[in-house]
Coordinates of N, CA and C in Angstrom, one line a residue:
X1 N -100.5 -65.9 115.1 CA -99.9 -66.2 113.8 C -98.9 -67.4 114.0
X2 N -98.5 -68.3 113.1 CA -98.0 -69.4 113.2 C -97.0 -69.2 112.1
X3 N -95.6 -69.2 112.4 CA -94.6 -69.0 111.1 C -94.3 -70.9 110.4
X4 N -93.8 -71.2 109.6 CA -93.2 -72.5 110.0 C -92.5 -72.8 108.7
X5 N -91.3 -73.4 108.5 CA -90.6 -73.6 107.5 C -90.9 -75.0 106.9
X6 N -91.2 -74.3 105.4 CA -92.0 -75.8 104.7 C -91.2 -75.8 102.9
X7 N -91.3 -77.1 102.6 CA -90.3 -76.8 101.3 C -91.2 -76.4 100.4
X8 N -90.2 -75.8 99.8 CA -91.2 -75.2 98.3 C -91.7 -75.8 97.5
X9 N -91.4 -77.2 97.1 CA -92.5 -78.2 97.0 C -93.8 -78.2 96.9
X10 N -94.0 -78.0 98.3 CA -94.9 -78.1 98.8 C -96.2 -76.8 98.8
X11 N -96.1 -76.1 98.2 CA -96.5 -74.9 97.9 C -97.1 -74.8 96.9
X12 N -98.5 -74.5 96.4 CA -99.1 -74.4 94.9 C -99.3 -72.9 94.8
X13 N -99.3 -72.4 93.8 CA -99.3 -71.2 93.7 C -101.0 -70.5 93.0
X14 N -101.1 -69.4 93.1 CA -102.5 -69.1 93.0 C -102.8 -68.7 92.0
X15 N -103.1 -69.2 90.7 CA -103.1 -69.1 89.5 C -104.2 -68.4 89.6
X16 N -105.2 -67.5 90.0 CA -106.0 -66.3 90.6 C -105.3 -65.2 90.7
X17 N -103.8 -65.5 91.4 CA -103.1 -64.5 91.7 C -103.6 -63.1 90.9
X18 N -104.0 -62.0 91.2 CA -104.2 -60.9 89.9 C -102.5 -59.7 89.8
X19 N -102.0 -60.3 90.9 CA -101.0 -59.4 90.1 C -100.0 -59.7 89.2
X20 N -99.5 -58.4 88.5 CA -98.5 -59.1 87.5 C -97.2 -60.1 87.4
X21 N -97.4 -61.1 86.7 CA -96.5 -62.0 86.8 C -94.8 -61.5 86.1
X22 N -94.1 -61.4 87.3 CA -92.7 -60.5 86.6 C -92.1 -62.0 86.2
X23 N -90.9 -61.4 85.2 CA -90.1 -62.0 84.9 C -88.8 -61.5 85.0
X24 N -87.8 -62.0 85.0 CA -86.0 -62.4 85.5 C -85.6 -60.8 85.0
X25 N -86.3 -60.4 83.9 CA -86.0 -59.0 82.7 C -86.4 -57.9 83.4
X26 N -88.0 -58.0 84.3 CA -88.8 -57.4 84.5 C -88.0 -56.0 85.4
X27 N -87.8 -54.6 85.4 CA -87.1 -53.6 86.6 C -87.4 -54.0 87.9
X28 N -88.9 -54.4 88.1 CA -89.7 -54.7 89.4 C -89.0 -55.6 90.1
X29 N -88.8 -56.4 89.3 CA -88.3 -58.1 89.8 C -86.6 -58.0 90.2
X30 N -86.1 -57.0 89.1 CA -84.5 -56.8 89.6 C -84.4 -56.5 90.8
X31 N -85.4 -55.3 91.0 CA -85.2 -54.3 92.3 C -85.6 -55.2 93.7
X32 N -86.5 -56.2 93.1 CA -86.8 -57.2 94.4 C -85.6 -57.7 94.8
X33 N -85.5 -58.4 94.0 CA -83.8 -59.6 94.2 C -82.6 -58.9 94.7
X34 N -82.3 -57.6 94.1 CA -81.5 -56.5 95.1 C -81.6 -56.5 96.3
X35 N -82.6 -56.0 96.6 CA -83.2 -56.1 98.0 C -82.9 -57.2 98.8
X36 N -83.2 -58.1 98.5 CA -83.8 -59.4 99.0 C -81.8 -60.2 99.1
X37 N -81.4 -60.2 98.2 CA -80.2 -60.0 98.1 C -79.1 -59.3 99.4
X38 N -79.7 -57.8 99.2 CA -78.9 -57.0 100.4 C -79.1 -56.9 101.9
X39 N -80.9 -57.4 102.1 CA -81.4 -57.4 103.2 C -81.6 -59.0 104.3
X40 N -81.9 -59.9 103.1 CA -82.2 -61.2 103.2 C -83.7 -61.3 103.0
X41 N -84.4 -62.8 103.1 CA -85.8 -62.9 103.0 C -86.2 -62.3 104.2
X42 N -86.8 -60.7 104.4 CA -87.1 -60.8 105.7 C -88.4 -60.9 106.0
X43 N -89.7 -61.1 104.7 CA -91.1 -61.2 104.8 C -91.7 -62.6 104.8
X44 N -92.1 -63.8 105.9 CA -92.8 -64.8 105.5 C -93.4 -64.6 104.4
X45 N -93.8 -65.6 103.3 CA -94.8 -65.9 102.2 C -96.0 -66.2 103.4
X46 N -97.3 -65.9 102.8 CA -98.2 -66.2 103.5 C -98.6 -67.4 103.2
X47 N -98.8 -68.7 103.1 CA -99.2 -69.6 102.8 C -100.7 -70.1 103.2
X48 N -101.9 -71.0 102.8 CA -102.8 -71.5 103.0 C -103.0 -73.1 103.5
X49 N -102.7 -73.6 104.7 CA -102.3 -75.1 105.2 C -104.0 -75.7 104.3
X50 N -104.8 -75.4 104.5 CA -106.2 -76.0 104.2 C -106.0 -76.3 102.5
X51 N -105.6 -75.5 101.7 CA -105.4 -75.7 100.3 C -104.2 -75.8 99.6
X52 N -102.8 -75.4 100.6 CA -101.6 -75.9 100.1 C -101.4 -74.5 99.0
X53 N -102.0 -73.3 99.0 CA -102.0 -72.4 98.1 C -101.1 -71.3 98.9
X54 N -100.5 -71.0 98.2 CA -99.6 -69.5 98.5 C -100.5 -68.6 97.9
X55 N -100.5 -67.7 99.0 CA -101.7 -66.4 99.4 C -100.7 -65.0 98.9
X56 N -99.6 -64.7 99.4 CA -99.2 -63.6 99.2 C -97.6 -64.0 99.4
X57 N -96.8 -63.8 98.3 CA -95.4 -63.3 98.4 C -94.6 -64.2 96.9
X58 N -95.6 -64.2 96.0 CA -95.5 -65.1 94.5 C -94.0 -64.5 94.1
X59 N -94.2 -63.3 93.8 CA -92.8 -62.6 93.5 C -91.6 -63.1 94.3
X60 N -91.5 -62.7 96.0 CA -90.6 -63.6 96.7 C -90.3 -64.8 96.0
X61 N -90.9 -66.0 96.1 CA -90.6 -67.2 95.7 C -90.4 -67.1 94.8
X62 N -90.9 -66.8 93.4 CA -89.7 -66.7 92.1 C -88.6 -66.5 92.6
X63 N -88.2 -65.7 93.1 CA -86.7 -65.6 93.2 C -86.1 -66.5 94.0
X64 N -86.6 -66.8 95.3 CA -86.0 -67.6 96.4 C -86.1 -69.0 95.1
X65 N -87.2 -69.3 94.6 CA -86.8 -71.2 93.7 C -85.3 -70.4 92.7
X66 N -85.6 -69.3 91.9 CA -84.3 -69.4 90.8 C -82.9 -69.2 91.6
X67 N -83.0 -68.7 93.0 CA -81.7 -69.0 94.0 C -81.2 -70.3 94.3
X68 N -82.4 -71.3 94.1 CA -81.8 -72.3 94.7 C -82.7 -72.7 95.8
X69 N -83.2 -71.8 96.2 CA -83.8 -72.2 97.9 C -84.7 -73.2 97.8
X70 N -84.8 -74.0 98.9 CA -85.4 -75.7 99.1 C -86.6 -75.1 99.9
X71 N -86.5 -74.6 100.8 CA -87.7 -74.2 101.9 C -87.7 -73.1 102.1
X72 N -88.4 -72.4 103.2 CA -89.2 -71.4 103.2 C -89.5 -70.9 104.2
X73 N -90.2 -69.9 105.0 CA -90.6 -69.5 106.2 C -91.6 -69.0 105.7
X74 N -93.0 -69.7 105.8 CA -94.4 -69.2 105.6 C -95.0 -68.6 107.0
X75 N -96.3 -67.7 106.7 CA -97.3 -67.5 107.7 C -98.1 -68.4 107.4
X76 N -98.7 -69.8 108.2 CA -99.8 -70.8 108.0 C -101.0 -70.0 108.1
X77 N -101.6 -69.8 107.3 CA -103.6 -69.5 107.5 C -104.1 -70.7 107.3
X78 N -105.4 -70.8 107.4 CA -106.2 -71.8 107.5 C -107.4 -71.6 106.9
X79 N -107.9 -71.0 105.4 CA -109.0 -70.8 104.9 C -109.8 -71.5 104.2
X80 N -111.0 -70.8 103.8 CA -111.6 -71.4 102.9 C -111.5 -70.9 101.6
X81 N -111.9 -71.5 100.8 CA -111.3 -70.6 99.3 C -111.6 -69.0 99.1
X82 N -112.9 -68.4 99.0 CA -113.4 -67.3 99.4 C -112.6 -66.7 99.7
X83 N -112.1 -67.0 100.9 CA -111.3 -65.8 102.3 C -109.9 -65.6 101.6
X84 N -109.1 -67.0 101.2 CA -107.9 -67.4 100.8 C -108.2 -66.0 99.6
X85 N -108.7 -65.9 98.3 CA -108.5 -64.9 97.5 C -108.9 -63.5 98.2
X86 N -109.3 -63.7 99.3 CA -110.3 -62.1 99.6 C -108.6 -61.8 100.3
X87 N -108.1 -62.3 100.9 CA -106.8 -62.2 101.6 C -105.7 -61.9 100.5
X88 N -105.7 -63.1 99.4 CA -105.1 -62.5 98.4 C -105.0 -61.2 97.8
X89 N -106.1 -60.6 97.4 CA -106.1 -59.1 96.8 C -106.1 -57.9 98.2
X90 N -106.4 -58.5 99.4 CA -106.0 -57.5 100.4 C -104.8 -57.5 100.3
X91 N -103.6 -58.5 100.7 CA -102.4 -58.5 100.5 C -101.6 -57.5 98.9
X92 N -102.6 -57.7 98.0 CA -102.0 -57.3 97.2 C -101.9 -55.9 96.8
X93 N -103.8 -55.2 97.8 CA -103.9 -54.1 97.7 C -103.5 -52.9 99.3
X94 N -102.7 -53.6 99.9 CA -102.7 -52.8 101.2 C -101.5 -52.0 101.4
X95 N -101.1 -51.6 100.0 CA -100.1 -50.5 99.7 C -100.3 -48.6 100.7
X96 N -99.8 -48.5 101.2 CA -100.2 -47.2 101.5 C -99.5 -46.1 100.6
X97 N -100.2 -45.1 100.8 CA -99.8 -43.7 100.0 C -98.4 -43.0 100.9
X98 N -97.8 -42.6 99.8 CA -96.2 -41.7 100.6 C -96.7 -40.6 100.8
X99 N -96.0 -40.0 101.9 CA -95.5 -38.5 102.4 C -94.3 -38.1 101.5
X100 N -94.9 -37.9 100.3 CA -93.8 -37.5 99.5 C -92.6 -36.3 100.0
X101 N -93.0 -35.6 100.9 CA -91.6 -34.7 101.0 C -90.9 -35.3 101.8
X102 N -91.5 -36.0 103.0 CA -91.0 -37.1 103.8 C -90.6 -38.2 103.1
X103 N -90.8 -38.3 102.0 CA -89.9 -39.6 101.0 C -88.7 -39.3 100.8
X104 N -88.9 -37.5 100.1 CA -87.9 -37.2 99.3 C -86.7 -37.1 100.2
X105 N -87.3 -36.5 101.6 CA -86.1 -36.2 103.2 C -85.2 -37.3 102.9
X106 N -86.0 -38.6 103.1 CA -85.2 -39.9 103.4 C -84.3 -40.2 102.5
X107 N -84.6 -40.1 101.1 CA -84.0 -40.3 99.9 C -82.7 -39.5 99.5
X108 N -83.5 -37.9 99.7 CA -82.1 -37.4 99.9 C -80.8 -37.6 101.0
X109 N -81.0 -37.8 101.7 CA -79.8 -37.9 103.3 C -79.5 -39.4 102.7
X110 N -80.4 -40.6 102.2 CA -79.7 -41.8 102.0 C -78.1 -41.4 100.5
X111 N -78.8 -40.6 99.7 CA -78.0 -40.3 98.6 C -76.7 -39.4 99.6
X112 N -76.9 -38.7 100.1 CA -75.7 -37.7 100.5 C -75.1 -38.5 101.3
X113 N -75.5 -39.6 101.9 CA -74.3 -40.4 102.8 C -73.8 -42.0 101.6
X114 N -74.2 -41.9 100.9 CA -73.4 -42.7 99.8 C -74.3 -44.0 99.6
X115 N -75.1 -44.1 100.1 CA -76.3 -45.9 100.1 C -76.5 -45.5 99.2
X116 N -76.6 -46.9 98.8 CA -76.9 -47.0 97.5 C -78.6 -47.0 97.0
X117 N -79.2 -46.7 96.4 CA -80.4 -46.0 96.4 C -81.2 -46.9 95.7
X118 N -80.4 -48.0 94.8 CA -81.2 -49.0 94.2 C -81.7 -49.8 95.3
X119 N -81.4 -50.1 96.5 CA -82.0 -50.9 97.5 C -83.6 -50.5 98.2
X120 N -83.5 -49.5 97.9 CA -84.9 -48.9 98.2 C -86.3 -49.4 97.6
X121 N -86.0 -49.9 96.5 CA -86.9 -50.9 95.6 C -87.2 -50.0 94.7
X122 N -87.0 -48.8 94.3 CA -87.3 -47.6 93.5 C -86.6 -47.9 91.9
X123 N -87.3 -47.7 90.9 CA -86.1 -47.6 89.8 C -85.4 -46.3 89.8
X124 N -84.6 -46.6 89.2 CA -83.3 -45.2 88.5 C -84.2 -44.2 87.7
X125 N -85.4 -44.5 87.1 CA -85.8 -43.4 86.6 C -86.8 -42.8 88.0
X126 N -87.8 -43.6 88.7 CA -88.4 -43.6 90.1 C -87.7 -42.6 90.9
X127 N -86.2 -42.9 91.2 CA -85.5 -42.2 91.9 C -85.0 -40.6 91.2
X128 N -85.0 -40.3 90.3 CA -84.6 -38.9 89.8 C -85.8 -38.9 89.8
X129 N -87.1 -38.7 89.4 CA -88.2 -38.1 89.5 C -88.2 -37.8 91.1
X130 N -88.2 -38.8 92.0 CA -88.1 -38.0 93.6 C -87.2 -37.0 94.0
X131 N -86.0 -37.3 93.4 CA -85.0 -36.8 94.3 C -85.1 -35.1 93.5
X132 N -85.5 -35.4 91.8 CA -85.6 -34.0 92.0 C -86.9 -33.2 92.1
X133 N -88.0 -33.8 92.3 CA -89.2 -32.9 92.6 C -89.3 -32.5 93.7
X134 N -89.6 -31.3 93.8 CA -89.4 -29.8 95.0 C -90.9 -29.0 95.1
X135 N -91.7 -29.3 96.1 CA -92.7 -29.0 96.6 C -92.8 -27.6 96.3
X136 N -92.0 -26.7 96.2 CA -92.2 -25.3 96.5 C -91.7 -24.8 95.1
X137 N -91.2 -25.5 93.6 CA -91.3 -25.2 92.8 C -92.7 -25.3 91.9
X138 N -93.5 -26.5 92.1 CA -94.9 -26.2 91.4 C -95.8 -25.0 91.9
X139 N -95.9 -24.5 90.9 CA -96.8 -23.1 91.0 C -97.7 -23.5 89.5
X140 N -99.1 -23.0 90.1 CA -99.7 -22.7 89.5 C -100.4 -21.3 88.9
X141 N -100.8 -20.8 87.4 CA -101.6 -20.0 87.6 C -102.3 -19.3 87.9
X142 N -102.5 -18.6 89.0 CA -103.5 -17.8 89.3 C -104.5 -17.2 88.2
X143 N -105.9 -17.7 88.5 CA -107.2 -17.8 87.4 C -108.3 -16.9 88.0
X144 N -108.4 -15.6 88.0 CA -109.6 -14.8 88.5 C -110.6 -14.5 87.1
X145 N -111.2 -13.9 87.4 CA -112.6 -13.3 86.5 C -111.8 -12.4 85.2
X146 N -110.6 -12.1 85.6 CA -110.4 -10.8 84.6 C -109.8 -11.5 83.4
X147 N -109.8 -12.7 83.2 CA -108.9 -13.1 82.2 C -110.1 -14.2 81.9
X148 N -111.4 -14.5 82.2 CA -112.5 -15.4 81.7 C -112.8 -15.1 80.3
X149 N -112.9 -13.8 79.6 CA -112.6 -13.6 78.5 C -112.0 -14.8 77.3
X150 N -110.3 -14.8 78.3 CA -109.4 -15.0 77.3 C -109.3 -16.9 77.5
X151 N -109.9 -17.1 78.2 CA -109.5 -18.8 78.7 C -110.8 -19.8 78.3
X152 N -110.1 -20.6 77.5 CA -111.2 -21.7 76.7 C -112.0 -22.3 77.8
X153 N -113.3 -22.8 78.1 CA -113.8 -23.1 78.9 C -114.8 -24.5 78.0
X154 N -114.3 -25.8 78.8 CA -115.1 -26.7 78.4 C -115.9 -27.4 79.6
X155 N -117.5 -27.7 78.7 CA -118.2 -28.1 79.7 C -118.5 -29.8 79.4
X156 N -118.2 -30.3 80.9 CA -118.5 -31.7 81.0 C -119.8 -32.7 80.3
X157 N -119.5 -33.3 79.5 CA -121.1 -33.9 78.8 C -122.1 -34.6 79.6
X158 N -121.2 -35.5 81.5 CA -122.0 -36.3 81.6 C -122.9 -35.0 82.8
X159 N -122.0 -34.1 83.3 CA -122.4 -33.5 84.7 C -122.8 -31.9 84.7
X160 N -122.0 -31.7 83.2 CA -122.7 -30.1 82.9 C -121.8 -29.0 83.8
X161 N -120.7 -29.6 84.5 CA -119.8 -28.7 85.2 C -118.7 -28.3 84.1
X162 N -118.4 -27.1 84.5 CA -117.8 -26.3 83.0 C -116.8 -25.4 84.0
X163 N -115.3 -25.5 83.1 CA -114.2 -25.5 83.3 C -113.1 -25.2 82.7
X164 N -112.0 -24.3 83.1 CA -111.3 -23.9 82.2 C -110.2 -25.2 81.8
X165 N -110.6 -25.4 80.1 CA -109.1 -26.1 79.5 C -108.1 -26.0 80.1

């Protein structure tokens, strides 16, 4: 991997990009600049040296140009167009899934020691839905034979599997 600091100038951006383009209003975009703000830039932009296209971190640089910032710390790749977007939507899609009770651990202990919780990149409504969902309060129905009677049952049109409402 090759890091190198290049001005923003010099940078075209991927008007392919498929993810949402935030704006200054946007919660997403607040919660970035918070961050980014409280932590500093700590993720290179991925950049493309062969087409001069920024691959991954569009959001970053909105904010780093409305700060002011002149340059940058990219990761240089070297592609062909193809790979450049196949990289693009990998980057965009290589989110992993949470250990939600393991979210909520972390969340909670950050709240009880006083951090502030907007840093987390989470919104204020994001954050009460975690902090207060409790694994051991969802319960479900118990559904046996003795109540098939009383329970509407609809059957699927494309697959014919039939199922209580």
């Amino acid at each position: 991997m090759r890091i190198e600091t290049i001005p923003i100038s010099k940078i075209k951006r991927a008007k392919y990009n498929p993810r949402k383009d935030l704006t200054s209003a946007d919660p997403e975009y607040q919660n970035l600049k918070r961050v980014m703000e409280r932590y500093g830039f700590l993720l290179p932009l991925v950049w493309n040296e062969r087409t001069g296209v920024l691959v991954g971190g569009h959001q970053r640089l909105k904010i780093l140009e409305a700060q002011g910032v002149k340059e940058v710390t990219v990761s240089v790749v070297d592609l062909d167009e193809a790979h450049e977007r196949a990289l693009n939507v990998a980057l965009n899609n290589l989110e992993g899934d949470w250990d939600n009770e393991v979210l909520i651990s972390v969340l909670n202990e950050l709240k009880d020691t006083g951090a502030d919780l907007s840093l987390t990149g989470f919104s204020d409504e994001e954050l009460m839905r975690l902090i207060d969902w409790h694994p051991d309060a969802v319960s479900f129905p118990e559904y046996d034979e003795s109540v098939k009677e009383e329970v509407e049952m609809v059957t699927c049109e494309v697959c014919g599997y039939v199922f209580p409402k």
